[in-house]
Short mmCIF file of C-alpha atoms and ligand atoms in Angstrom, two decimals:
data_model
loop_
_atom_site.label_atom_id
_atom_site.label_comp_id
_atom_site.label_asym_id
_atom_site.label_seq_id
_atom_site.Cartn_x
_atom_site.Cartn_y
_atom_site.Cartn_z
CA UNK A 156 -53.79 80.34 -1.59
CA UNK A 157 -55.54 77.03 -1.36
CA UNK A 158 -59.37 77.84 -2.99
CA UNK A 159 -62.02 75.43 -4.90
CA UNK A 160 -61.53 77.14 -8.21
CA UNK A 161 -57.87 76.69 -8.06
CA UNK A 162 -57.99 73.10 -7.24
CA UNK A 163 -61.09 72.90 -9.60
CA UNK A 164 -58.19 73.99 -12.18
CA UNK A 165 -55.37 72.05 -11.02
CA UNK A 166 -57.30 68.25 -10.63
CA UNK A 167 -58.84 68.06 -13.50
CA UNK A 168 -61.77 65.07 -13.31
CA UNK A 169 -60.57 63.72 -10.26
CA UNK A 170 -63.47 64.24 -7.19
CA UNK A 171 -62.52 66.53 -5.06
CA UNK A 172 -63.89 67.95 -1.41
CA UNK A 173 -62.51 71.11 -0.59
CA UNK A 174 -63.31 72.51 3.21
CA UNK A 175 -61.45 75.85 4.21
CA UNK A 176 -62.04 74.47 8.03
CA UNK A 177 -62.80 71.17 8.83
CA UNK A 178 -62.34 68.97 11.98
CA UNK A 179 -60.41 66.76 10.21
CA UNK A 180 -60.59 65.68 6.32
CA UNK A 181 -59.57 61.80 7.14
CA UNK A 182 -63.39 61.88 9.09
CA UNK A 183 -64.49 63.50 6.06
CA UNK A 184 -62.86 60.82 3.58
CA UNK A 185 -64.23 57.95 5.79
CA UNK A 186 -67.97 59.10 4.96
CA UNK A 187 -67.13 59.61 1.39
CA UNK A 188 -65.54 56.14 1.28
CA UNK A 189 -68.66 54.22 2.86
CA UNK A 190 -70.57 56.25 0.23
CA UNK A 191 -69.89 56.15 -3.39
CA UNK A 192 -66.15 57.60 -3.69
CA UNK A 193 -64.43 56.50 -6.40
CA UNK A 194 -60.64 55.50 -6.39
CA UNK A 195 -58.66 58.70 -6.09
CA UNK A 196 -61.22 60.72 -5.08
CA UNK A 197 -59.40 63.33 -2.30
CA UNK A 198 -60.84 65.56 0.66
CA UNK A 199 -58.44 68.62 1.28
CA UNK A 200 -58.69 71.21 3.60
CA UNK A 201 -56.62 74.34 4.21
CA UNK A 202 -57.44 74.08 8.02
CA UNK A 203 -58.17 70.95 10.54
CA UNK A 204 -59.49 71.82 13.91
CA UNK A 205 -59.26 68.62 14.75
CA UNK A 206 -56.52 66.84 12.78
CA UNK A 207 -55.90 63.16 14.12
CA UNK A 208 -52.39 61.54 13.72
CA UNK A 209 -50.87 58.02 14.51
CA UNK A 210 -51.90 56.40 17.52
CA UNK A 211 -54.46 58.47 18.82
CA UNK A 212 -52.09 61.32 18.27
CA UNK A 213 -53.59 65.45 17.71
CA UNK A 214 -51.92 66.13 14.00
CA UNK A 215 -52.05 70.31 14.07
CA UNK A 216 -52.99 72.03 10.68
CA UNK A 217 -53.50 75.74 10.93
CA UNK A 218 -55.18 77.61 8.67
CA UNK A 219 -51.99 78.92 5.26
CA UNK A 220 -49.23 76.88 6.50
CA UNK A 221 -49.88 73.29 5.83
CA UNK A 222 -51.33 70.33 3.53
CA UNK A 223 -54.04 68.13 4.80
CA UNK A 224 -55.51 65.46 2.35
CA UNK A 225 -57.03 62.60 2.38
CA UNK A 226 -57.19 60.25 -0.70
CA UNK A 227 -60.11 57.31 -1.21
CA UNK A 228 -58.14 54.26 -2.54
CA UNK A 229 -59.97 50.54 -3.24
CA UNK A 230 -57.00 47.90 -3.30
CA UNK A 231 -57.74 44.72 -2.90
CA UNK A 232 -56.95 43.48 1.23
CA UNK A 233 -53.58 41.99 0.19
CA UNK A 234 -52.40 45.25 -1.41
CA UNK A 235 -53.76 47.21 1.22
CA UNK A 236 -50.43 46.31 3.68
CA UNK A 237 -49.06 48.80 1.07
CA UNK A 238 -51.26 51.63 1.30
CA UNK A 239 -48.57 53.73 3.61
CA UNK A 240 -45.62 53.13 1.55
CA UNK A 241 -47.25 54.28 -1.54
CA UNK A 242 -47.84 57.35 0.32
CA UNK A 243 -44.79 58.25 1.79
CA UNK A 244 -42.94 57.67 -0.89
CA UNK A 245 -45.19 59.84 -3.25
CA UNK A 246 -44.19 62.67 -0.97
CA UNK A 247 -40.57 62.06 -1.35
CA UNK A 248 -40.27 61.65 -4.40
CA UNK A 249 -42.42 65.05 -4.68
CA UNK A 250 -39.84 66.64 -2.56
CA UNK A 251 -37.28 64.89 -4.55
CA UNK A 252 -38.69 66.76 -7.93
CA UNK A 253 -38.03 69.92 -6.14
CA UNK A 254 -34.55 69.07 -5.87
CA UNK A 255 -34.65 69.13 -2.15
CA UNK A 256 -31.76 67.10 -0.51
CA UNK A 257 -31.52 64.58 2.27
CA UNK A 258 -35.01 62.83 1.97
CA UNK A 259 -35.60 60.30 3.89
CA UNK A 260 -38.57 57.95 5.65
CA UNK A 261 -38.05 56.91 8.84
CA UNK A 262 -39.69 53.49 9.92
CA UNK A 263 -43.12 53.17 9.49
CA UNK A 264 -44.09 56.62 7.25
CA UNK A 265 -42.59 59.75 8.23
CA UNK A 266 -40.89 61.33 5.37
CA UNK A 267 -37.95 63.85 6.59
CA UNK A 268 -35.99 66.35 5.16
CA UNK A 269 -32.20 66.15 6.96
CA UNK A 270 -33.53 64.53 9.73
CA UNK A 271 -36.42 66.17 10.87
CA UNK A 272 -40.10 65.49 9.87
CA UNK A 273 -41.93 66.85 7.13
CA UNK A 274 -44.77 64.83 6.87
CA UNK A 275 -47.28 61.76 8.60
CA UNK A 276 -49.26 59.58 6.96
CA UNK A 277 -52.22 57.98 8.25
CA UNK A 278 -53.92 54.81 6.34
CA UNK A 279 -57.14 54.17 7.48
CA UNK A 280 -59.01 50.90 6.58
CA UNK A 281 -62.71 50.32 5.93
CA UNK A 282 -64.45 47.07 6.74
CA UNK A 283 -67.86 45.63 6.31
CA UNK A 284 -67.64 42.34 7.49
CA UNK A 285 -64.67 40.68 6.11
CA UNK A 286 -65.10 42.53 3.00
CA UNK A 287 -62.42 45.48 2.56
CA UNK A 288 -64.59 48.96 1.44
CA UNK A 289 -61.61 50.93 1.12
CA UNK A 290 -58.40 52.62 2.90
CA UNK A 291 -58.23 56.66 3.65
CA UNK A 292 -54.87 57.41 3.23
CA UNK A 293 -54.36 60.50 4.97
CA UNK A 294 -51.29 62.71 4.19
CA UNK A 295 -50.28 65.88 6.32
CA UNK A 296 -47.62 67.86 4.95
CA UNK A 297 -45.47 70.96 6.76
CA UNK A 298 -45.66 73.35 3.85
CA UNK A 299 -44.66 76.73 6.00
CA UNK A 300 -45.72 75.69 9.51
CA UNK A 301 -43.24 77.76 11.79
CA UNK A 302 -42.32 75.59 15.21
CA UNK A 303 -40.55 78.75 16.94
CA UNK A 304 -38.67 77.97 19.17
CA UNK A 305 -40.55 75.09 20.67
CA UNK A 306 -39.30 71.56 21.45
CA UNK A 307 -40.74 70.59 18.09
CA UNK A 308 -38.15 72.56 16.07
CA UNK A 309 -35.84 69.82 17.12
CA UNK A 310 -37.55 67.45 15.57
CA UNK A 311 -39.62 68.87 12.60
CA UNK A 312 -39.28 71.07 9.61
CA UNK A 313 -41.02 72.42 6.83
CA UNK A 314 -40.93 72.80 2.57
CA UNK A 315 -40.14 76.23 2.47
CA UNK A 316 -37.55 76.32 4.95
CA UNK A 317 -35.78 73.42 2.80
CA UNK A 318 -36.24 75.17 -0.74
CA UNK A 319 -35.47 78.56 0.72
CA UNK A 320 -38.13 80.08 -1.18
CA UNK A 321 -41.80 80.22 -1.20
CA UNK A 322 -44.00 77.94 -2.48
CA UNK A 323 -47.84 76.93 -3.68
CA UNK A 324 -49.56 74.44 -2.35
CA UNK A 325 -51.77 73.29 -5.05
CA UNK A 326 -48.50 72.38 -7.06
CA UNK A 327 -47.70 70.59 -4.53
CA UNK A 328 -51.05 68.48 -4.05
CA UNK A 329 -51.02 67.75 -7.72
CA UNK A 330 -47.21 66.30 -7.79
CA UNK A 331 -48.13 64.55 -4.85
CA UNK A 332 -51.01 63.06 -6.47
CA UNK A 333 -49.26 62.59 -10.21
CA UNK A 334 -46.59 60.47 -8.06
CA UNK A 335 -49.90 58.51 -6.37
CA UNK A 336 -51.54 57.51 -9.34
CA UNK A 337 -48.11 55.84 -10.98
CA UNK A 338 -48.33 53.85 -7.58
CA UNK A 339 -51.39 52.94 -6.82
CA UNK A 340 -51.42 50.16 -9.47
CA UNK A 341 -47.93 48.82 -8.59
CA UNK A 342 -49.38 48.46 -4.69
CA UNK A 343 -48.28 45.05 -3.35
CA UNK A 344 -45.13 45.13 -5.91
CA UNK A 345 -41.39 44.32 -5.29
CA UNK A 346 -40.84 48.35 -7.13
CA UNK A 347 -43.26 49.28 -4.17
CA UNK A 348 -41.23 47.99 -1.21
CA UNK A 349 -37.95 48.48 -2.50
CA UNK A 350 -39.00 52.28 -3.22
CA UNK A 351 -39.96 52.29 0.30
CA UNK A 352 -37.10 49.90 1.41
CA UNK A 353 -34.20 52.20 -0.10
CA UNK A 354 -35.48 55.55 1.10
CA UNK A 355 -35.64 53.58 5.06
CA UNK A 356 -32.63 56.39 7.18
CA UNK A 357 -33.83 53.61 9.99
CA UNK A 358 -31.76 50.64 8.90
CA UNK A 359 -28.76 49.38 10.46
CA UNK A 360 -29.48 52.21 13.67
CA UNK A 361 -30.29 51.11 16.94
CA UNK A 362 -33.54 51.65 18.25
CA UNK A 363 -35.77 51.33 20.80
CA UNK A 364 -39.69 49.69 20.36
CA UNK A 365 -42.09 47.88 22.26
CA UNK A 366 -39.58 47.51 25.00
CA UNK A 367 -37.10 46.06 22.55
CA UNK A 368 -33.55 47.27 21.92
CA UNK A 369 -31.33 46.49 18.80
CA UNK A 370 -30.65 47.16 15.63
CA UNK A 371 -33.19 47.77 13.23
CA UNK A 372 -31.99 45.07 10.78
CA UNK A 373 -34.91 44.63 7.84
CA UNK A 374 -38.42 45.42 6.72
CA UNK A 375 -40.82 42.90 5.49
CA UNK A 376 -42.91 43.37 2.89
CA UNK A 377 -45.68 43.95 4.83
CA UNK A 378 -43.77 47.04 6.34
CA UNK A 379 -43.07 45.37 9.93
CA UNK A 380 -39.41 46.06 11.52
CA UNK A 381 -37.14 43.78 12.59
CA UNK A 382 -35.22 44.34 15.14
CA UNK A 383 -31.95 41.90 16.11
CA UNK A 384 -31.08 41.80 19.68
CA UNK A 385 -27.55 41.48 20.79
CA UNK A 386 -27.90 38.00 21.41
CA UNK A 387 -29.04 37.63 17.91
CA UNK A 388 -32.70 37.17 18.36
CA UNK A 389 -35.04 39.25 15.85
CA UNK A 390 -38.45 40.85 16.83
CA UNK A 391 -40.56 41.76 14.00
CA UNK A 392 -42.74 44.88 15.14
CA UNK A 393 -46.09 45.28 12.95
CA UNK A 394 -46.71 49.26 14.05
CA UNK A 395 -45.77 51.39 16.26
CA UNK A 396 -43.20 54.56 16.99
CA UNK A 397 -39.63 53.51 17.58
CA UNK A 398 -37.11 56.06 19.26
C1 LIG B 25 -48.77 61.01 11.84
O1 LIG B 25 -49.14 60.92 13.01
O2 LIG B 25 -47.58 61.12 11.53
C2 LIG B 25 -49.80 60.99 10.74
C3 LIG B 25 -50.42 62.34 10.54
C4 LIG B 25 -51.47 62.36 9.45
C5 LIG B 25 -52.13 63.71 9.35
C6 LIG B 25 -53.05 63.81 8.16
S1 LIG B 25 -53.48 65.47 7.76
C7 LIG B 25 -54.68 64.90 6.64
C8 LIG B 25 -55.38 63.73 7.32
N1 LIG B 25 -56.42 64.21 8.21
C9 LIG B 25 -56.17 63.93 9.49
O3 LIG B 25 -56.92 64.21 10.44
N2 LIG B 25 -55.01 63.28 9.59
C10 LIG B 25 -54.38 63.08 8.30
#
């Protein structure tokens, strides 16, 4: 069970938030952030009535089944590109550690196990100006979440059905964040993207983005997609879904 005393325990110094119900702990992070938050500071919740994904998306976290965190980083603007890779790969290589096979990221940041999603991140950026306050990086991980037999089974899984056992989710927040921290100060780095890079199931598959159709040939270091036509020509796409 996900409490304050427990995390209390399990972070150590770090700042912490805590919220058993919140709307959504990225709105939460955003305040702290404009504040005084220091790096690593993190707002989790056990429940998010109003959990926001990618592109104006509803992210669903109900109350025992799921991890919803948000983590206060300050990289510098040029760093901040990175900010999504460093979390997606923190949460494979945390699934990694449990010895869970077949983890992979499809293009931009969902991390999957066989396939099927297991987890969104969400960086948010803070200006003032031109002047770069911070970036929320908002994880949301399927711990137990059970999709039934909805159309969303096709497409997503969770932790527990991959280890086949249960499992608790504080030990997972702090491997999550252990696996943060070694990245944070290699954001921007050639170890960075090629962690990302590597870990890409999207490469060398066709897909479909922005109207364009082709193979998904590279990543920049920025994280944009390039796509190569059939007549050759590449389209680099900055964000976005591809199918
Ligand atoms: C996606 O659309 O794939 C990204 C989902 C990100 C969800 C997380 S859960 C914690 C944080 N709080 C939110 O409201 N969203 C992010």
């Amino acid at each position: 069970m996900l409490t304050h005393a427990s995390l209390a325990q399990a972070l150590g110094t770090r700042p912490f938030r805590f919220f058993p119900s919140i709307s959504s702990t990225q709105n939460e992070a955003l305040v702290w952030l404009k504040g005084n938050a220091p790096q690593g500071a993190v707002v989790i919740a056990d429940e998010q009535t109003a959990g926001r994904g990618r592109m104006g998306r509803i992210w669903h976290t109900p109350a025992g089944v799921a991890l919803a965190m948000s983590v206060i980083l300050r990289p510098s603007p040029q760093d901040a590109k990175q900010v999504f890779m460093a979390g997606a790969v923190s949460v494979a290589e945390m699934l990694e550690g449990l010895n869970i096979a077949h983890v992979s990221l499809k293009w931009a940041n969902d991390v999957r196990i066989g396939g099927k999603k297991v987890c969104g991140v969400l960086p948010e950026a803070v200006w003032e100006g031109d002047k770069l306050q911070g970036v929320v990086l908002g994880m949301g991980v399927n711990v137990r979440v059970d999709f039934g037999d909805s159309d969303l089974a096709q497409t997503a899984t969770n932790i527990e059905t991959a280890l086949g056992k249960s499992c608790d989710r504080t030990d997972l927040i702090v491997r999550i964040l252990r696996r943060l921290d070694e990245w944070t100060p290699q954001l921007g780095s050639e170890a960075l993207y090629q962690a990302w890079r590597s870990r890409l199931d999207t490469l060398g598959t066709t897909v479909s983005a922005d109207g364009i159709t082709g193979i998904a040939h590279d990543v920049t270091r920025d994280g944009a997609l390039i796509i190569r036509q059939a007549d050759g020509t590449d389209h680099m796409i900055i964000a976005g879904d591809i199918s």
